[in-house]
Amino acid sequence: MLLQMEGITKRYGSLIANDRVDFSLQEGEVHALVGENGAGKSTLMRILYGEEQPSEGRIIVGGRERVFATPSDAIAAGIGMVHQHFMLFPSFTVAENIVIGREPKAGVKFDRKAAAEHVKTLSEKFGMPVDPWAKVADCPVGVQQRIEILKVLNQGAKIIILDEPTGALTPLEVEWLLKAIKRLAKQGISFILISHKLNEVLGSADRITVLRDGKVIGSVKASDTDAAALSRMMVGRELAKFERKPVVPGEAILTVDNVTVLGDRGTKPLLDRVSLTVRAGEIVGIAGVSGNGQSELLQVVSGLRRVHSGKVTLGGKDVTGLSAGEFRRAGLAHIPEDRYLWGSAKEESVADNAIMGHLASLSKGGILRKRLIREKVARWIDAFRVKTGSLETKAKHLSGGNMQKLIVAREMAHGTPFVIAAEPTRGVDIGAMETIHEALLKRRDEGGAILLVSSELSEILKLSDRILVLYEGRVAGELSAGDATEEKISFLMAGGSGNETH
Amino acid sequence: MKRINWTAYAQSLAAPLLAVGVGLLVGAIAIWAVGGSVGTTYAEMWKGAFGSFYFTASTLTRATPIILTALGVSLAFRAGFFNLGAEGQMVFGALAAALAALYVPGPGPVKMLAAVAAGMLAGGLWSLLAGWLDTRFRMNLLITTLLLNYIAVYTAGYLVAFPLKEKGGTGGAQTAMLDNSAWLPKLFAGTTLHAGFIVAIAAAVLLALFLTFTTKGYEIRMLGSNPLFAAYGGVKRGQLMLVSMLLSGALAGLAGTFEVLGTQYRYIDNMLTSPGYAWSGIMATLLAGSNPIGSVLAAILLAALQTGGMGVERNTEVPLEISSVIQSSLILFVSARITFSFIKRRKARAANGNAA
Amino acid sequence: MGTLLDWSLLSATLWKVAPLLLAALAGALCARVGIFNVALEGMMLIGAFTAILGNDLFGNVALAVLFACFCVGLVSLLFAYLTIGLQANAIVVGMAINFLANGLTAFLLYAIFGVKGQYRDSTMSGLPQWHIPVIQDIPVVGELLSGHTPLVYLAFVLVAVLQFVLFRTVIGFRLLAVGENPAAAKSLGLKIRGYQYGAVVFGGVLCGLAGAQLSLGQVTLFTENMTAGRGFIALVATMLGQSNPLGVMASSLLFGFLDTVSTRLQGSSIPTHFTMMFPYVMTIVVMLFFKDKTYLRQSGRLDGK
């Protein structure tokens, strides 16, 4: 056995993130680690990579027990990690990114030529073509990932941890990556693949270990199982079948007409002549590989970004070029894509975080009505079962899931005809996810118009009445709920033309 | 939920007290190093600050401009803008107030009100200029406010040295004396303490209420805490920035105004810069973590250290600058205030690790 | 007073620019590791004071300069500990250091030299002026390049050295990496704090040199608050130079030139108030025309409280 982790336990205060977890890896094996968000996958891998220390348990690599106090220790033991969010230096070249930490030297000088040549041989040896002199910022995501893997290989890694490696890739890039993993495994490199995409895992892993609530639920051979069995293990119960009431959509609430947003340096447009409509009583899902214009679209329809041409109307009012406040007054509620960046102020109280956007109804003559605020916020917190010490607790003390529930509660309380739900369930547990999904569907049934942006295809498919796919800032195609399948969406996400599917 | 959290109160008091302790300790080392007696020096310092009714009143007089400046700076800091231009805003405020009191015709109260209005407006507009340069040209506010200080100080210096200099006066660069009907009344006969102090305290209470209980105050707090969150919620950054910079400068301008109306009765070159009121105000803000009521206490503390330092210089061999040393070590200590929570957190983490 | 523009003006610019350039290079180094150092002003002031103090103590200019570097190095270590070690807000700590510098130098001025406001000792010798053989005999060029203090030459040598170190060596490469993406640098096992401490403390040493040039180079005296905002103008030079040594040199030369012009204007019919104001006005004008595109602009804001 190349690697053994035995009885790993990790406690944060009273919370147990990993509970006596055993995990092992053989040479040349691809071992997938699957589980819901918060199941403890990341914690386990952070422990293996020396970013966290286990409370209990031991790690044995190549027959020797090791203690990894820092990532350097793990790297020295032949363990490399490719993080979900790439750890690259965008303004540096590909070669610089790969050799960093073990730069070829000429005296005190950094020999960049030697680095480029070295990277060239390395990339040929492992069959991962890259241009050593290109700037990383100019490389597509798939290539950036290749750079990450080459970097780890250059560090001499025999074990590579891949954390959600396919999240930001197009289907073609995913296919390429999975093949590359298999090829590298034949060359003797071992992989730990963290994922929640069961199809990919089943197609590429030799063995699959399922974590739930910090415990190992089971470890099975990929050939002996299937997606249904795995998801039962992950969730611990059958997922509630979900019925969407048929609703006949009403009038258009949001229209985006031929909107173009240019990049900062006049490069190719971030949004290119995008048009879409969201009608009362429907959920319109926006799918796409992240970075294809979703964030910009969200900012445009919430008044946080100016358009260069085109028109946006909300509730029959032309809101093009107006401020976020005007959008809200015209009838917008907005669950933002990043709850900490946009959605909250960590240093302020739960109550202060809860009343953002509600000032008009919670004040009189410019004075906040504190008692009314306490009553209202307490009610929202109850309805969404937000766990908080008190209303005066600072928002930073809430867990991610509770913060998200607070934001959803706040935005749903607006009762506006139009709701933006961007990544509404990112990083929340299953219970919270169901609460949030129910709230969105309820609003739709009541005649609300909802724009859903999510990087989880399953979420898009589950909730949407219509699905639009964004590719390079353009609407690549539109599918109705009945027509949409994961395959069709993936095809559009990869830049396939929408005509034949529509 | 109504239960009062005494430990939280104790903790919020403990940190400033500890900081004062550290400041005095550093001061003691400095006194010892120059061969002074620590006990005598601190006794003289106490006497100089609060030793008699007269000295106490002087301390509060000195605290008045510091409080007002600190409030202005707190407001800007709360909104997330590092306004370091209080000095220039104060100088222009004072000069404008002196001119209004000198040249606006009418009875005393009219002159006084005109002076207050002119002082606040001048300070506010000078501050607004920096805010405008930020929103319009994206110029770093911290730097522009600092540079504008020098420009204001030299401009005012020029104006009172030449065109506005007292006609036929024997003094240096200063305006003519105000008509005494426009003077702020003293609170106690025979002391320097004037009505401006009451206004400063009232302003602190108002600012505290404004930040906690009004919608604009809420928006300012959120803007300072997370500008993106504020933008997302429909708060207009540009507008709010201009408003808070205007108010912030107006408070600094008011501080200068009261020095003219209540203490010097004219504008004298360097009357505000040599005592360093504006910088003391910024220090008070830093000490109090931009809390208005805390700023009042911090301002009085700093003023006491300064008047106390004068007492020390009068009666011992230790120089007045000892107070600067104490003040700055106080600030330095407080600036690392997250230290406590950080150390606590680290200990907690270590404890978790050792729980195995 | 002669004409306004002549070669001596440019020569004067060179020695005026040295303190500014040294401090701006310090600012650039700190910026490169992600720290907005507003304490340049205070560090320079402490450098100026300790240079005079060192000269008084050792009676040797070279030792005095080293002493200044050592003392400012200690102060910058304190700054580094608070901002990097304890993660306190760099702007707040920087301002606090500036206050400390003001208070401490004024106190020590009295405690050690027994004077207030200004200390000068006519027997004390300042930094030597190096007359470079051959070059000093060339007309114009000689006037321009010869006869400066060693610190002036050192400042320009340091530009070249830093340019080389940052962009050509391994250690510079890693330092840039730390500034560009600390999380990534950390995951590689680079000791980011080590680089940050190193940059801040080396920056402190540069500020020590800058201060020494102020108090021993151009004059031989110390005045309370003699830096008069130069540290902040240096910060602007850092920003305008995009934290590149060469760019920082260019922007420092511009500010040094403006400063020289303002000095030259004194004695003309323009009131001194305006000539004194000139560099600050011009700095704002320059900021207006040359937009700072770097992330430093963001650091001017307070995050949270």
PDB file of N, CA and C in Angstrom, chain B residues 30 34 78 80 82 84 134 137-140 142-143 146-148 150-151 154-155 157-158 224 237 279 283 313 317 319 321-322 324-325 328 331-332 335-336 338-339, chain C residues 78 82 86-88 91-93 95-96 99-100 103 106-107 110-111 116 228-229 232 236 239 271 273-274 276-277 280-281 283-284 287-288 291 297 301-302 304-305:
ATOM      1  N   ALA B  30      10.354  55.884  29.680  1.00  0.00           N
ATOM      2  CA  ALA B  30      10.969  57.075  29.094  1.00  0.00           C
ATOM      3  C   ALA B  30      11.377  58.068  30.187  1.00  0.00           C
ATOM      4  N   VAL B  34      15.280  59.371  31.174  1.00  0.00           N
ATOM      5  CA  VAL B  34      15.843  60.722  31.207  1.00  0.00           C
ATOM      6  C   VAL B  34      16.133  61.153  32.648  1.00  0.00           C
ATOM      7  N   ARG B  78     -16.035  55.194   9.500  1.00  0.00           N
ATOM      8  CA  ARG B  78     -17.152  54.263   9.538  1.00  0.00           C
ATOM      9  C   ARG B  78     -17.662  53.962   8.132  1.00  0.00           C
ATOM     10  N   GLY B  80     -15.830  53.918   5.658  1.00  0.00           N
ATOM     11  CA  GLY B  80     -14.755  53.232   4.951  1.00  0.00           C
ATOM     12  C   GLY B  80     -13.806  54.153   4.226  1.00  0.00           C
ATOM     13  N   PHE B  82     -10.626  56.764   4.433  1.00  0.00           N
ATOM     14  CA  PHE B  82      -9.552  57.173   5.300  1.00  0.00           C
ATOM     15  C   PHE B  82      -9.280  58.658   5.103  1.00  0.00           C
ATOM     16  N   LEU B  84      -7.708  61.717   6.126  1.00  0.00           N
ATOM     17  CA  LEU B  84      -6.643  62.214   7.000  1.00  0.00           C
ATOM     18  C   LEU B  84      -6.477  63.715   6.821  1.00  0.00           C
ATOM     19  N   ASP B 134     -11.816  61.410  -5.565  1.00  0.00           N
ATOM     20  CA  ASP B 134     -11.881  59.952  -5.500  1.00  0.00           C
ATOM     21  C   ASP B 134     -12.978  59.412  -6.402  1.00  0.00           C
ATOM     22  N   PHE B 137     -12.113  60.911 -10.217  1.00  0.00           N
ATOM     23  CA  PHE B 137     -10.830  60.556 -10.854  1.00  0.00           C
ATOM     24  C   PHE B 137     -10.157  59.359 -10.213  1.00  0.00           C
ATOM     25  N   ARG B 138     -10.817  58.738  -9.265  1.00  0.00           N
ATOM     26  CA  ARG B 138     -10.260  57.571  -8.585  1.00  0.00           C
ATOM     27  C   ARG B 138      -8.881  57.850  -7.994  1.00  0.00           C
ATOM     28  N   MET B 139      -8.750  59.015  -7.368  1.00  0.00           N
ATOM     29  CA  MET B 139      -7.476  59.307  -6.720  1.00  0.00           C
ATOM     30  C   MET B 139      -7.530  58.852  -5.278  1.00  0.00           C
ATOM     31  N   ASN B 140      -6.459  58.228  -4.834  1.00  0.00           N
ATOM     32  CA  ASN B 140      -6.389  57.651  -3.500  1.00  0.00           C
ATOM     33  C   ASN B 140      -6.694  58.708  -2.432  1.00  0.00           C
ATOM     34  N   LEU B 142      -6.686  58.700   0.839  1.00  0.00           N
ATOM     35  CA  LEU B 142      -5.739  58.854   1.950  1.00  0.00           C
ATOM     36  C   LEU B 142      -4.640  59.843   1.565  1.00  0.00           C
ATOM     37  N   ILE B 143      -4.124  59.697   0.363  1.00  0.00           N
ATOM     38  CA  ILE B 143      -3.035  60.558  -0.086  1.00  0.00           C
ATOM     39  C   ILE B 143      -3.533  61.972  -0.366  1.00  0.00           C
ATOM     40  N   LEU B 146      -4.211  64.002   2.707  1.00  0.00           N
ATOM     41  CA  LEU B 146      -2.954  64.413   3.339  1.00  0.00           C
ATOM     42  C   LEU B 146      -2.320  65.594   2.620  1.00  0.00           C
ATOM     43  N   LEU B 147      -2.264  65.498   1.295  1.00  0.00           N
ATOM     44  CA  LEU B 147      -1.620  66.564   0.529  1.00  0.00           C
ATOM     45  C   LEU B 147      -2.419  67.859   0.638  1.00  0.00           C
ATOM     46  N   LEU B 148      -3.749  67.714   0.662  1.00  0.00           N
ATOM     47  CA  LEU B 148      -4.584  68.908   0.755  1.00  0.00           C
ATOM     48  C   LEU B 148      -4.355  69.645   2.079  1.00  0.00           C
ATOM     49  N   TYR B 150      -1.465  70.273   3.484  1.00  0.00           N
ATOM     50  CA  TYR B 150      -0.367  71.219   3.291  1.00  0.00           C
ATOM     51  C   TYR B 150      -0.853  72.427   2.506  1.00  0.00           C
ATOM     52  N   ILE B 151      -1.658  72.139   1.488  1.00  0.00           N
ATOM     53  CA  ILE B 151      -2.132  73.236   0.649  1.00  0.00           C
ATOM     54  C   ILE B 151      -3.002  74.191   1.465  1.00  0.00           C
ATOM     55  N   TYR B 154      -0.769  76.232   4.047  1.00  0.00           N
ATOM     56  CA  TYR B 154       0.028  77.296   3.430  1.00  0.00           C
ATOM     57  C   TYR B 154      -0.859  78.405   2.869  1.00  0.00           C
ATOM     58  N   THR B 155      -2.000  78.013   2.292  1.00  0.00           N
ATOM     59  CA  THR B 155      -2.890  79.041   1.752  1.00  0.00           C
ATOM     60  C   THR B 155      -3.404  79.948   2.869  1.00  0.00           C
ATOM     61  N   GLY B 157      -2.062  80.392   5.713  1.00  0.00           N
ATOM     62  CA  GLY B 157      -0.916  81.143   6.225  1.00  0.00           C
ATOM     63  C   GLY B 157      -0.656  82.376   5.378  1.00  0.00           C
ATOM     64  N   TYR B 158      -0.715  82.187   4.066  1.00  0.00           N
ATOM     65  CA  TYR B 158      -0.502  83.322   3.158  1.00  0.00           C
ATOM     66  C   TYR B 158      -1.578  84.378   3.359  1.00  0.00           C
ATOM     67  N   GLY B 224     -19.019  51.007   4.952  1.00  0.00           N
ATOM     68  CA  GLY B 224     -17.687  50.868   5.513  1.00  0.00           C
ATOM     69  C   GLY B 224     -17.329  49.419   5.761  1.00  0.00           C
ATOM     70  N   ARG B 237     -22.770  54.386  -3.410  1.00  0.00           N
ATOM     71  CA  ARG B 237     -21.479  54.666  -2.797  1.00  0.00           C
ATOM     72  C   ARG B 237     -21.046  56.104  -3.025  1.00  0.00           C
ATOM     73  N   TRP B 279      -4.538  66.061  14.443  1.00  0.00           N
ATOM     74  CA  TRP B 279      -3.910  64.741  14.560  1.00  0.00           C
ATOM     75  C   TRP B 279      -4.316  64.063  15.847  1.00  0.00           C
ATOM     76  N   MET B 283      -6.025  60.456  16.263  1.00  0.00           N
ATOM     77  CA  MET B 283      -5.580  59.472  17.256  1.00  0.00           C
ATOM     78  C   MET B 283      -6.743  59.013  18.115  1.00  0.00           C
ATOM     79  N   GLU B 313       6.133  69.693  32.400  1.00  0.00           N
ATOM     80  CA  GLU B 313       7.247  70.526  31.944  1.00  0.00           C
ATOM     81  C   GLU B 313       7.462  71.726  32.878  1.00  0.00           C
ATOM     82  N   GLU B 317      11.870  68.222  35.424  1.00  0.00           N
ATOM     83  CA  GLU B 317      12.878  68.306  34.373  1.00  0.00           C
ATOM     84  C   GLU B 317      12.438  67.550  33.118  1.00  0.00           C
ATOM     85  N   PRO B 319      10.500  66.679  29.828  1.00  0.00           N
ATOM     86  CA  PRO B 319       9.879  67.571  28.850  1.00  0.00           C
ATOM     87  C   PRO B 319       8.437  67.188  28.549  1.00  0.00           C
ATOM     88  N   GLU B 321       7.193  66.584  25.821  1.00  0.00           N
ATOM     89  CA  GLU B 321       7.058  65.563  24.780  1.00  0.00           C
ATOM     90  C   GLU B 321       6.795  64.173  25.336  1.00  0.00           C
ATOM     91  N   ILE B 322       6.934  64.038  26.666  1.00  0.00           N
ATOM     92  CA  ILE B 322       6.628  62.744  27.273  1.00  0.00           C
ATOM     93  C   ILE B 322       5.204  62.326  26.931  1.00  0.00           C
ATOM     94  N   SER B 324       3.611  62.914  24.163  1.00  0.00           N
ATOM     95  CA  SER B 324       3.568  62.363  22.803  1.00  0.00           C
ATOM     96  C   SER B 324       3.993  60.905  22.813  1.00  0.00           C
ATOM     97  N   VAL B 325       5.003  60.612  23.630  1.00  0.00           N
ATOM     98  CA  VAL B 325       5.470  59.230  23.690  1.00  0.00           C
ATOM     99  C   VAL B 325       4.364  58.333  24.230  1.00  0.00           C
ATOM    100  N   SER B 328       1.530  58.030  21.598  1.00  0.00           N
ATOM    101  CA  SER B 328       1.782  57.195  20.417  1.00  0.00           C
ATOM    102  C   SER B 328       1.928  55.728  20.785  1.00  0.00           C
ATOM    103  N   ILE B 331      -1.583  54.396  20.978  1.00  0.00           N
ATOM    104  CA  ILE B 331      -2.164  54.150  19.651  1.00  0.00           C
ATOM    105  C   ILE B 331      -1.601  52.875  19.053  1.00  0.00           C
ATOM    106  N   LEU B 332      -0.288  52.755  19.166  1.00  0.00           N
ATOM    107  CA  LEU B 332       0.356  51.592  18.573  1.00  0.00           C
ATOM    108  C   LEU B 332      -0.204  50.318  19.191  1.00  0.00           C
ATOM    109  N   SER B 335      -3.746  49.821  18.007  1.00  0.00           N
ATOM    110  CA  SER B 335      -3.846  49.467  16.587  1.00  0.00           C
ATOM    111  C   SER B 335      -3.711  47.969  16.389  1.00  0.00           C
ATOM    112  N   ALA B 336      -3.076  47.311  17.338  1.00  0.00           N
ATOM    113  CA  ALA B 336      -2.936  45.861  17.223  1.00  0.00           C
ATOM    114  C   ALA B 336      -4.001  45.169  18.034  1.00  0.00           C
ATOM    115  N   ILE B 338      -6.692  43.674  17.456  1.00  0.00           N
ATOM    116  CA  ILE B 338      -7.159  42.342  17.064  1.00  0.00           C
ATOM    117  C   ILE B 338      -6.263  41.288  17.680  1.00  0.00           C
ATOM    118  N   THR B 339      -5.121  41.731  18.112  1.00  0.00           N
ATOM    119  CA  THR B 339      -4.169  40.855  18.771  1.00  0.00           C
ATOM    120  C   THR B 339      -4.830  39.898  19.749  1.00  0.00           C
TER     121      THR B 339
ATOM    122  N   LEU C  78       8.902  46.116  14.054  1.00  0.00           N
ATOM    123  CA  LEU C  78       7.692  46.290  14.851  1.00  0.00           C
ATOM    124  C   LEU C  78       6.470  46.409  13.930  1.00  0.00           C
ATOM    125  N   LEU C  82       3.338  43.701  13.736  1.00  0.00           N
ATOM    126  CA  LEU C  82       1.930  44.043  13.944  1.00  0.00           C
ATOM    127  C   LEU C  82       1.084  43.733  12.709  1.00  0.00           C
ATOM    128  N   LEU C  86       0.559  39.847  13.489  1.00  0.00           N
ATOM    129  CA  LEU C  86      -0.723  39.923  14.191  1.00  0.00           C
ATOM    130  C   LEU C  86      -1.874  40.310  13.276  1.00  0.00           C
ATOM    131  N   GLN C  87      -1.578  40.524  12.001  1.00  0.00           N
ATOM    132  CA  GLN C  87      -2.625  40.813  11.016  1.00  0.00           C
ATOM    133  C   GLN C  87      -3.453  42.058  11.365  1.00  0.00           C
ATOM    134  N   ALA C  88      -2.821  43.049  11.990  1.00  0.00           N
ATOM    135  CA  ALA C  88      -3.543  44.288  12.256  1.00  0.00           C
ATOM    136  C   ALA C  88      -3.613  45.087  10.960  1.00  0.00           C
ATOM    137  N   ILE C  91      -2.789  50.167   7.539  1.00  0.00           N
ATOM    138  CA  ILE C  91      -2.886  51.628   7.497  1.00  0.00           C
ATOM    139  C   ILE C  91      -2.930  52.186   8.916  1.00  0.00           C
ATOM    140  N   VAL C  92      -3.706  51.542   9.767  1.00  0.00           N
ATOM    141  CA  VAL C  92      -3.818  52.018  11.143  1.00  0.00           C
ATOM    142  C   VAL C  92      -2.461  51.904  11.840  1.00  0.00           C
ATOM    143  N   VAL C  93      -1.808  50.768  11.683  1.00  0.00           N
ATOM    144  CA  VAL C  93      -0.498  50.590  12.311  1.00  0.00           C
ATOM    145  C   VAL C  93       0.490  51.600  11.729  1.00  0.00           C
ATOM    146  N   MET C  95      -0.098  54.559  10.507  1.00  0.00           N
ATOM    147  CA  MET C  95      -0.348  55.876  11.093  1.00  0.00           C
ATOM    148  C   MET C  95       0.188  55.922  12.519  1.00  0.00           C
ATOM    149  N   ALA C  96      -0.026  54.845  13.256  1.00  0.00           N
ATOM    150  CA  ALA C  96       0.448  54.810  14.638  1.00  0.00           C
ATOM    151  C   ALA C  96       1.974  54.944  14.681  1.00  0.00           C
ATOM    152  N   PHE C  99       2.865  58.511  14.227  1.00  0.00           N
ATOM    153  CA  PHE C  99       2.691  59.263  15.477  1.00  0.00           C
ATOM    154  C   PHE C  99       3.858  58.990  16.415  1.00  0.00           C
ATOM    155  N   LEU C 100       4.211  57.719  16.512  1.00  0.00           N
ATOM    156  CA  LEU C 100       5.308  57.330  17.406  1.00  0.00           C
ATOM    157  C   LEU C 100       6.597  58.039  16.994  1.00  0.00           C
ATOM    158  N   GLY C 103       6.455  61.683  18.074  1.00  0.00           N
ATOM    159  CA  GLY C 103       6.554  61.855  19.519  1.00  0.00           C
ATOM    160  C   GLY C 103       7.933  61.491  20.029  1.00  0.00           C
ATOM    161  N   ALA C 106      10.793  63.930  18.971  1.00  0.00           N
ATOM    162  CA  ALA C 106      10.715  65.192  19.708  1.00  0.00           C
ATOM    163  C   ALA C 106      11.174  64.987  21.154  1.00  0.00           C
ATOM    164  N   PHE C 107      10.743  63.887  21.743  1.00  0.00           N
ATOM    165  CA  PHE C 107      11.116  63.593  23.125  1.00  0.00           C
ATOM    166  C   PHE C 107      12.630  63.382  23.247  1.00  0.00           C
ATOM    167  N   TYR C 110      14.894  66.403  23.007  1.00  0.00           N
ATOM    168  CA  TYR C 110      15.067  67.155  24.253  1.00  0.00           C
ATOM    169  C   TYR C 110      15.866  66.328  25.266  1.00  0.00           C
ATOM    170  N   ALA C 111      15.493  65.052  25.357  1.00  0.00           N
ATOM    171  CA  ALA C 111      16.117  64.212  26.375  1.00  0.00           C
ATOM    172  C   ALA C 111      17.614  64.078  26.135  1.00  0.00           C
ATOM    173  N   LYS C 116      14.745  71.982  21.808  1.00  0.00           N
ATOM    174  CA  LYS C 116      13.430  71.748  21.222  1.00  0.00           C
ATOM    175  C   LYS C 116      13.433  72.294  19.805  1.00  0.00           C
ATOM    176  N   ALA C 228       8.307  66.354   6.571  1.00  0.00           N
ATOM    177  CA  ALA C 228       7.279  67.219   5.989  1.00  0.00           C
ATOM    178  C   ALA C 228       6.489  66.557   4.859  1.00  0.00           C
ATOM    179  N   GLY C 229       6.031  65.360   5.079  1.00  0.00           N
ATOM    180  CA  GLY C 229       5.174  64.726   4.084  1.00  0.00           C
ATOM    181  C   GLY C 229       5.902  64.045   2.943  1.00  0.00           C
ATOM    182  N   PHE C 232       4.914  60.524   2.259  1.00  0.00           N
ATOM    183  CA  PHE C 232       3.660  60.304   1.535  1.00  0.00           C
ATOM    184  C   PHE C 232       3.829  60.590   0.049  1.00  0.00           C
ATOM    185  N   VAL C 236       3.241  58.138  -3.214  1.00  0.00           N
ATOM    186  CA  VAL C 236       2.650  58.452  -4.517  1.00  0.00           C
ATOM    187  C   VAL C 236       3.617  58.020  -5.624  1.00  0.00           C
ATOM    188  N   MET C 239       3.315  54.415  -6.213  1.00  0.00           N
ATOM    189  CA  MET C 239       2.125  54.051  -6.972  1.00  0.00           C
ATOM    190  C   MET C 239       2.271  54.395  -8.448  1.00  0.00           C
ATOM    191  N   PRO C 271       5.400  84.648  -3.059  1.00  0.00           N
ATOM    192  CA  PRO C 271       5.451  84.450  -1.605  1.00  0.00           C
ATOM    193  C   PRO C 271       5.891  83.027  -1.264  1.00  0.00           C
ATOM    194  N   HIS C 273       4.915  81.049   0.890  1.00  0.00           N
ATOM    195  CA  HIS C 273       3.823  80.108   1.123  1.00  0.00           C
ATOM    196  C   HIS C 273       3.523  79.306  -0.130  1.00  0.00           C
ATOM    197  N   PHE C 274       3.549  79.999  -1.265  1.00  0.00           N
ATOM    198  CA  PHE C 274       3.200  79.301  -2.506  1.00  0.00           C
ATOM    199  C   PHE C 274       4.332  78.412  -2.981  1.00  0.00           C
ATOM    200  N   MET C 276       6.365  76.900  -1.066  1.00  0.00           N
ATOM    201  CA  MET C 276       6.348  75.735  -0.173  1.00  0.00           C
ATOM    202  C   MET C 276       5.223  74.776  -0.561  1.00  0.00           C
ATOM    203  N   MET C 277       4.137  75.343  -1.026  1.00  0.00           N
ATOM    204  CA  MET C 277       2.954  74.551  -1.359  1.00  0.00           C
ATOM    205  C   MET C 277       3.136  73.793  -2.673  1.00  0.00           C
ATOM    206  N   TYR C 280       3.295  69.923  -3.224  1.00  0.00           N
ATOM    207  CA  TYR C 280       2.075  69.190  -2.870  1.00  0.00           C
ATOM    208  C   TYR C 280       1.010  69.388  -3.943  1.00  0.00           C
ATOM    209  N   VAL C 281       0.897  70.629  -4.421  1.00  0.00           N
ATOM    210  CA  VAL C 281      -0.065  70.891  -5.497  1.00  0.00           C
ATOM    211  C   VAL C 281       0.304  70.057  -6.718  1.00  0.00           C
ATOM    212  N   THR C 283       2.006  67.355  -6.880  1.00  0.00           N
ATOM    213  CA  THR C 283       1.779  65.929  -6.664  1.00  0.00           C
ATOM    214  C   THR C 283       0.333  65.575  -6.982  1.00  0.00           C
ATOM    215  N   ILE C 284      -0.582  66.422  -6.525  1.00  0.00           N
ATOM    216  CA  ILE C 284      -1.990  66.154  -6.813  1.00  0.00           C
ATOM    217  C   ILE C 284      -2.251  66.241  -8.316  1.00  0.00           C
ATOM    218  N   MET C 287      -1.004  63.164  -9.899  1.00  0.00           N
ATOM    219  CA  MET C 287      -1.907  62.031  -9.641  1.00  0.00           C
ATOM    220  C   MET C 287      -3.109  62.077 -10.576  1.00  0.00           C
ATOM    221  N   LEU C 288      -3.516  63.287 -10.901  1.00  0.00           N
ATOM    222  CA  LEU C 288      -4.671  63.465 -11.759  1.00  0.00           C
ATOM    223  C   LEU C 288      -4.393  62.947 -13.166  1.00  0.00           C
ATOM    224  N   LYS C 291      -2.906  57.887 -13.939  1.00  0.00           N
ATOM    225  CA  LYS C 291      -3.781  57.062 -13.127  1.00  0.00           C
ATOM    226  C   LYS C 291      -3.010  55.883 -12.565  1.00  0.00           C
ATOM    227  N   ARG C 297      -4.388  51.180  -5.063  1.00  0.00           N
ATOM    228  CA  ARG C 297      -5.479  52.110  -4.907  1.00  0.00           C
ATOM    229  C   ARG C 297      -6.502  51.550  -3.922  1.00  0.00           C
ATOM    230  N   ARG C 301      -8.198  52.121   1.031  1.00  0.00           N
ATOM    231  CA  ARG C 301      -9.478  52.062   1.729  1.00  0.00           C
ATOM    232  C   ARG C 301      -9.318  51.220   2.977  1.00  0.00           C
ATOM    233  N   LEU C 302     -10.123  51.572   3.923  1.00  0.00           N
ATOM    234  CA  LEU C 302     -10.135  50.810   5.150  1.00  0.00           C
ATOM    235  C   LEU C 302     -11.001  49.600   4.911  1.00  0.00           C
ATOM    236  N   GLY C 304     -13.278  47.049   6.594  1.00  0.00           N
ATOM    237  CA  GLY C 304     -13.873  46.919   7.922  1.00  0.00           C
ATOM    238  C   GLY C 304     -13.460  48.115   8.743  1.00  0.00           C
ATOM    239  N   LYS C 305     -13.027  47.878   9.936  1.00  0.00           N
ATOM    240  CA  LYS C 305     -12.649  49.013  10.772  1.00  0.00           C
ATOM    241  C   LYS C 305     -11.228  48.825  11.230  1.00  0.00           C
TER     242      LYS C 305
END
